[in-house]
XYZ file of C-alpha atoms in Angstrom:
427
model
C 96.212 115.518 123.172
C 95.471 112.412 121.142
C 96.449 108.944 122.345
C 98.837 107.775 119.576
C 98.032 104.053 119.785
C 94.303 104.253 120.412
C 91.749 104.321 117.598
C 88.032 103.887 117.177
C 86.727 101.145 114.940
C 83.190 101.004 113.532
C 81.297 98.318 111.678
C 78.292 99.587 109.716
C 75.723 97.010 108.684
C 72.242 97.038 107.265
C 70.476 97.062 110.652
C 73.004 98.379 113.159
C 76.323 100.106 113.670
C 78.856 98.932 116.264
C 81.834 100.829 117.642
C 84.719 100.074 119.955
C 87.869 101.828 121.095
C 90.913 99.679 120.324
C 94.360 99.988 121.921
C 96.911 99.143 119.227
C 99.700 98.710 121.788
C 98.007 95.541 123.060
C 98.902 92.307 121.245
C 96.863 89.141 120.906
C 93.135 88.636 121.358
C 91.277 91.682 122.644
C 88.138 91.833 124.737
C 86.321 94.819 123.262
C 83.785 97.044 124.969
C 81.229 97.693 122.253
C 78.576 100.305 121.664
C 75.756 99.267 119.350
C 73.080 101.432 117.756
C 70.199 100.439 115.545
C 70.250 101.946 112.082
C 67.632 102.147 109.354
C 69.635 101.648 106.183
C 66.521 102.557 104.169
C 66.178 105.881 105.970
C 67.107 109.400 104.949
C 70.766 110.334 104.684
C 70.632 112.665 107.692
C 69.027 109.937 109.831
C 71.736 107.406 108.993
C 74.485 109.970 109.566
C 72.977 110.877 112.952
C 72.835 107.224 114.058
C 76.476 106.581 113.134
C 77.580 109.865 114.733
C 75.706 109.004 117.951
C 77.550 105.690 118.077
C 80.881 107.500 117.660
C 80.219 110.071 120.375
C 78.917 107.482 122.854
C 81.890 105.194 122.291
C 84.296 108.089 122.882
C 82.438 109.668 125.815
C 84.808 110.460 128.694
C 87.899 109.374 126.776
C 90.939 111.162 125.461
C 90.772 111.997 121.725
C 91.740 109.046 119.538
C 94.400 109.044 116.843
C 91.922 108.143 114.116
C 88.604 106.546 113.260
C 88.289 103.627 110.881
C 84.902 102.599 109.526
C 84.121 99.272 107.886
C 81.387 99.958 105.355
C 79.810 97.592 102.824
C 80.454 98.250 99.177
C 80.210 99.565 96.610
C 81.833 102.584 98.263
C 84.464 105.109 97.248
C 86.728 104.399 100.203
C 89.402 106.897 99.159
C 87.016 109.853 99.130
C 84.612 108.691 101.816
C 81.698 108.875 99.363
C 78.820 106.391 99.529
C 78.173 104.720 96.176
C 76.018 101.845 97.438
C 73.396 101.080 94.817
C 71.152 98.133 93.926
C 71.849 96.281 97.180
C 68.231 95.718 98.108
C 67.709 99.432 98.602
C 70.026 99.648 101.612
C 71.832 102.989 101.992
C 70.444 104.049 98.619
C 69.199 107.377 99.964
C 72.824 108.172 100.809
C 73.983 107.565 97.249
C 76.666 110.100 96.325
C 76.890 111.519 99.859
C 80.292 112.602 101.164
C 79.831 110.550 104.319
C 83.234 111.420 105.752
C 82.459 115.129 105.874
C 78.918 114.530 107.113
C 80.140 112.415 110.031
C 82.866 114.852 111.029
C 80.213 117.566 111.239
C 77.590 115.466 113.031
C 80.053 114.073 115.570
C 81.779 117.426 116.084
C 85.172 115.959 115.169
C 86.460 118.286 112.456
C 90.097 117.648 113.393
C 89.908 113.851 113.523
C 90.660 111.726 110.473
C 87.736 109.467 109.547
C 88.653 106.804 107.019
C 86.560 104.132 105.337
C 87.516 100.584 104.419
C 86.083 97.470 102.850
C 84.627 95.311 105.615
C 86.348 92.170 104.302
C 89.716 93.968 104.494
C 88.964 95.047 108.056
C 88.133 91.462 108.961
C 91.429 90.249 107.527
C 93.553 92.777 109.427
C 91.634 92.188 112.660
C 91.601 88.401 112.396
C 95.342 88.337 111.720
C 95.941 90.425 114.857
C 93.338 88.780 117.088
C 94.585 85.273 116.319
C 98.300 86.196 116.335
C 98.708 84.565 112.921
C 102.122 84.028 111.362
C 101.062 82.634 107.990
C 102.850 83.785 104.850
C 99.940 83.667 102.421
C 96.503 83.863 103.980
C 93.024 83.771 102.501
C 90.167 85.246 104.550
C 86.493 84.492 103.955
C 83.383 85.995 105.534
C 80.392 83.740 105.003
C 77.056 85.393 105.674
C 74.518 87.294 103.609
C 77.288 87.587 101.013
C 80.598 85.917 100.184
C 83.363 88.228 101.377
C 87.051 87.578 100.735
C 90.442 89.183 101.203
C 94.062 88.163 101.024
C 97.357 88.743 102.803
C 101.012 88.114 102.153
C 103.238 88.198 105.225
C 100.552 90.035 107.159
C 99.997 92.772 104.550
C 96.768 93.201 102.591
C 96.826 92.348 98.902
C 94.441 94.000 96.493
C 96.140 92.756 93.326
C 98.084 89.556 92.676
C 98.683 87.549 89.526
C 97.155 84.401 91.081
C 94.044 86.111 92.478
C 90.852 87.403 90.808
C 91.284 90.649 88.905
C 88.525 92.184 91.034
C 90.464 91.407 94.211
C 87.601 89.249 95.545
C 85.983 85.856 94.989
C 82.294 86.760 95.087
C 81.807 87.368 91.360
C 83.885 84.452 90.086
C 82.031 81.810 88.042
C 80.972 78.683 89.910
C 78.355 76.032 89.239
C 75.507 77.539 87.281
C 76.148 81.148 88.338
C 78.728 82.867 90.586
C 80.387 82.069 93.892
C 78.254 84.526 95.874
C 75.165 82.471 95.062
C 76.711 79.305 96.536
C 78.581 80.581 99.589
C 76.026 82.783 101.311
C 72.986 82.275 103.513
C 70.561 82.306 100.605
C 72.099 79.079 99.276
C 71.168 77.300 102.521
C 67.613 78.630 102.301
C 67.322 77.394 98.711
C 68.921 74.019 99.461
C 66.600 73.318 102.385
C 63.525 74.453 100.477
C 64.428 72.198 97.557
C 65.070 69.242 99.865
C 61.967 69.566 102.066
C 59.599 72.072 100.497
C 59.814 74.053 103.726
C 61.619 77.203 104.817
C 64.151 77.958 107.535
C 64.646 81.231 109.409
C 68.440 81.180 109.292
C 71.515 78.952 109.058
C 71.644 78.580 112.821
C 68.224 76.900 112.803
C 69.449 74.467 110.174
C 72.621 73.705 112.152
C 70.633 72.952 115.305
C 68.359 70.441 113.524
C 71.048 67.746 113.496
C 69.020 65.788 110.942
C 70.091 63.762 107.937
C 68.851 66.536 105.669
C 70.792 69.243 107.510
C 73.939 67.119 107.610
C 73.655 66.501 103.869
C 73.253 70.200 103.144
C 76.292 71.206 105.190
C 78.311 68.411 103.596
C 77.369 69.651 100.137
C 78.325 73.187 101.170
C 81.773 72.011 102.288
C 82.290 70.080 99.056
C 81.307 73.088 96.971
C 83.477 75.478 98.972
C 86.504 73.193 98.755
C 85.984 72.607 95.047
C 85.805 76.335 94.391
C 88.794 77.241 96.562
C 91.143 74.428 95.476
C 92.641 76.023 92.325
C 92.834 79.469 93.904
C 94.566 78.257 97.072
C 96.954 76.138 95.029
C 97.995 78.939 92.675
C 98.252 81.464 95.501
C 100.309 79.130 97.695
C 97.945 79.627 100.614
C 99.057 78.151 103.928
C 96.188 79.401 106.117
C 92.465 79.781 105.449
C 90.572 81.969 107.922
C 86.771 81.800 107.903
C 84.418 84.190 109.676
C 80.802 85.287 109.411
C 77.644 83.706 110.790
C 78.061 80.542 108.721
C 81.505 80.005 110.285
C 79.748 79.263 113.593
C 78.592 76.007 111.964
C 82.089 75.282 110.642
C 82.315 71.911 112.411
C 79.479 70.688 110.194
C 81.326 71.247 106.910
C 85.022 71.227 107.887
C 85.627 67.562 107.032
C 84.069 67.913 103.583
C 86.059 71.099 102.971
C 89.384 69.597 104.024
C 88.719 66.459 101.999
C 88.351 68.574 98.843
C 91.624 70.353 99.632
C 93.697 67.240 100.353
C 95.264 67.253 96.873
C 97.155 70.456 97.704
C 100.918 70.112 97.917
C 100.878 71.263 101.541
C 98.006 71.141 103.998
C 96.190 74.417 104.528
C 95.471 75.255 108.148
C 91.798 76.198 108.544
C 90.877 78.688 111.284
C 87.283 79.531 112.230
C 86.702 82.920 113.870
C 84.059 82.899 116.587
C 83.771 86.678 116.810
C 83.820 88.196 113.354
C 82.546 91.548 114.608
C 85.460 91.960 117.025
C 87.870 91.201 114.197
C 86.226 93.773 111.912
C 86.285 96.458 114.620
C 89.923 95.736 115.433
C 90.888 95.827 111.762
C 88.968 99.042 111.113
C 90.610 100.749 114.096
C 94.042 99.557 113.011
C 93.618 100.745 109.423
C 92.149 104.031 110.617
C 95.253 104.652 112.698
C 97.790 103.965 109.971
C 99.521 106.944 108.435
C 99.198 107.320 104.699
C 95.970 105.317 104.370
C 93.241 106.533 102.025
C 91.830 109.892 103.040
C 89.804 112.672 101.469
C 91.819 115.460 103.075
C 93.708 116.397 99.872
C 96.668 117.175 102.144
C 99.508 119.011 100.478
C 97.453 120.223 97.515
C 97.646 123.967 96.780
C 94.623 125.934 97.931
C 93.241 127.990 95.026
C 92.146 131.545 95.619
C 88.378 131.563 95.684
C 85.867 134.256 96.547
C 84.201 132.210 99.269
C 82.378 135.261 100.634
C 80.587 135.691 97.320
C 79.737 131.982 97.137
C 78.459 131.938 100.700
C 76.228 134.896 99.907
C 74.864 133.153 96.804
C 74.118 129.995 98.768
C 72.931 131.622 101.980
C 69.217 131.027 101.414
C 69.324 127.934 99.186
C 68.162 124.409 100.104
C 69.915 122.766 97.162
C 72.644 123.873 94.765
C 75.014 122.548 92.107
C 78.658 123.537 91.608
C 79.850 122.613 88.126
C 82.990 123.298 86.139
C 85.672 121.905 83.893
C 87.711 118.828 84.646
C 91.008 119.529 86.322
C 89.651 121.765 89.065
C 90.915 120.783 92.556
C 87.418 119.777 93.574
C 88.141 118.380 97.028
C 90.334 121.314 98.020
C 87.691 123.812 96.934
C 84.931 121.789 98.605
C 86.777 121.794 101.928
C 87.475 125.536 101.739
C 83.874 126.379 100.875
C 82.579 123.975 103.519
C 84.567 125.786 106.210
C 83.192 129.134 105.030
C 79.594 127.913 104.926
C 79.937 126.324 108.367
C 81.290 129.599 109.761
C 78.238 131.314 108.265
C 75.924 128.932 110.097
C 74.987 126.666 107.190
C 74.991 122.907 107.687
C 75.880 121.256 104.395
C 75.572 117.767 102.951
C 77.834 117.312 99.927
C 77.096 114.960 97.026
C 79.846 113.937 94.609
C 78.676 113.749 90.979
C 81.483 111.272 90.313
C 79.300 108.664 92.041
C 77.207 108.733 88.850
C 80.030 107.861 86.469
C 79.415 104.865 84.234
C 82.845 103.592 85.200
C 82.287 101.663 88.473
C 85.577 103.046 89.817
C 84.108 106.349 90.933
C 87.479 107.897 91.614
C 88.661 107.366 88.022
C 87.014 109.885 85.714
C 87.164 108.972 82.026
C 89.290 111.317 79.965
C 87.567 113.796 77.700
C 86.322 117.338 77.548
C 83.527 118.820 79.626
C 81.406 118.812 76.496
C 81.429 115.019 76.534
C 80.762 114.574 80.254
C 77.110 113.722 79.563
C 78.239 110.456 77.978
C 80.343 109.564 81.031
C 77.421 109.774 83.448
C 74.981 106.941 84.070
C 71.321 107.957 83.644
C 70.082 105.432 86.209
C 72.541 106.630 88.823
C 71.599 110.233 88.108
C 67.976 109.396 88.879
C 68.974 107.948 92.269
C 71.046 110.975 93.298
C 68.632 112.971 95.449
C 69.187 115.667 98.091
C 68.020 115.055 101.640
C 65.063 117.424 101.941
C 65.389 117.521 105.728
C 68.935 118.874 105.507
C 69.839 122.558 105.807
C 71.683 122.723 102.474
C 72.592 120.020 99.945
C 75.233 120.679 97.281
C 76.119 118.416 94.383
C 79.578 119.171 93.035
C 81.956 118.143 90.274
C 82.165 118.173 86.508
C 78.666 117.544 85.206
C 76.872 118.431 88.449
C 74.429 120.694 86.577
C 73.126 117.667 84.692
C 71.526 116.186 87.802
C 68.707 118.723 87.454
C 68.556 119.816 91.083
C 66.663 122.999 91.808
C 68.471 125.936 93.366
C 71.580 127.968 92.637
C 73.938 126.821 89.871
C 77.558 127.876 90.401
C 80.237 127.781 87.708
C 83.414 127.067 89.634
C 85.633 128.522 86.913
C 84.186 131.970 87.406
C 84.658 131.731 91.180
C 88.340 130.771 91.061
C 91.234 133.106 90.509
C 94.062 132.021 88.258
C 96.774 131.627 90.859
C 96.811 129.534 94.026
C 97.657 130.953 97.435
């Protein structure tokens, strides 16, 4: 029997994955018992899946089943489907491009009956920081300052993804600032560049710069605070923000730029309370666990959809000895429902399958929104560069790419036309 208020939260990064069981019935700051595993984000898909699954099983060892699992994963990612669409982020997770990570983890961790849901890491931080710090603010802006410039927003404790006063993208990172965009100014690489320009030398990290306590370091942190305040001022004013919560590694040096930041924000009608989070990871894990436990959150289960009649026995026989395959067909097919049904049949037949969603290759960056048009025009909806990145894991038992246009990826192996495998009426 599952514990209704207990969930598992995970935070997946470029070098490690961390997990912790979180009791939602407990209020206030939590002291989390964490499990951490190293991860090679440049490794094969099956290797990354195995590392994350090991972290899940170790964190849950000897415990009652949890109500859900929430995973904070860096974007770009199709959080609704659980499909990895990370691309052009320094090569990290690129060998998992298109992989249905949700299904792969359920199989690897042996948790077929447990909901595994994925969320933006900045959103997880916001939910966790709000809970951990027992915040009561009405309109809150959350920032994570580290290798990138993460941001999220809340109104009365509820996440906002769209608001008339906020960026259309739902985040600050790509907004214009200075000579480029905000992400270039409010991340660790700005500190590296600023110190190199000032001294001609390099630093290992922001912590090293903070510990120097020199005139140069003080000047750099002051400039950072001025820039951050100047960027945030119009956004906080229009949003009516009353609390600014800052996490990430740079937040640990918050005392070095707080005065400059607050000085830039003093023209606001009401003072914004600035909160620095000492333990960003605990906030992310708490937020991920909380979101993973909420009913009705994004899931790839296609619950409630009619199950079409499909000759799974025939399909299993066709795929029994294949290493790779493609399942193609017209738009409008219930792809996720069919995928789940066929996955169950293949698993029962002893095949271990990694699924790859062709929608990850759509030119439209919103991978869950397929452009309208006939199957004959699907070629023009797919991005050639993405198609070249979509590769099966050769170490896996069976890899299947599925969806309208899957045949275009050029994988070797069996090609299945879904239309011919489906009957006309659902059961």
